[in-house]
Steps between C-alpha positions, in 0.01 A plus 500: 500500500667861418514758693327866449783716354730240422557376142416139436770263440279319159548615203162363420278871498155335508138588261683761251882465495562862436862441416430305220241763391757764499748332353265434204347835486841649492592263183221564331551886520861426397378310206245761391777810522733262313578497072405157522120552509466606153727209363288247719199628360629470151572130591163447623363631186702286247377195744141600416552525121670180472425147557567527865155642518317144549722411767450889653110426498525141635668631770258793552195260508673295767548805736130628433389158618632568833387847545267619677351784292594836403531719780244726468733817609649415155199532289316801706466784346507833681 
């Protein structure tokens, strides 16, 4: 049992591990300032517009089976 005011010795944060979410947001901004977006996105596009398309949408369909829905904040409109 820990103590009030004293840090705990697991590295184990609980429900959220806010570490992890900052170390992810932080990439993700790093990504989106970087060059590499546009490049990426020119990759993705070539992917679309060539045979790799099936396999794109195969995997698509898979993922939608396990979803849950759209969230609605997505499609709201203001």
């Amino acid at each position: 049992m820990s103590q009030p005011g004293k840090p705990q010795s697991s590295p184990n944060e609980g429900e959220g591990n806010r570490t992890a979410a900052r170390q992810y947001n932080e990439a993700q901004h790093r990504f989106a300032e970087s060059e590499t977006v546009e490049e990426k996105a020119r990759e993705a596009e070539k992917a679309i517009e060539s045979g790799e398309k099936r396999e794109l949408d195969k995997a698509e369909a898979i993922g939608k089976r396990h979803s849950h829905g759209e969230d609605p904040e997505v499609t709201r409109k203001p």
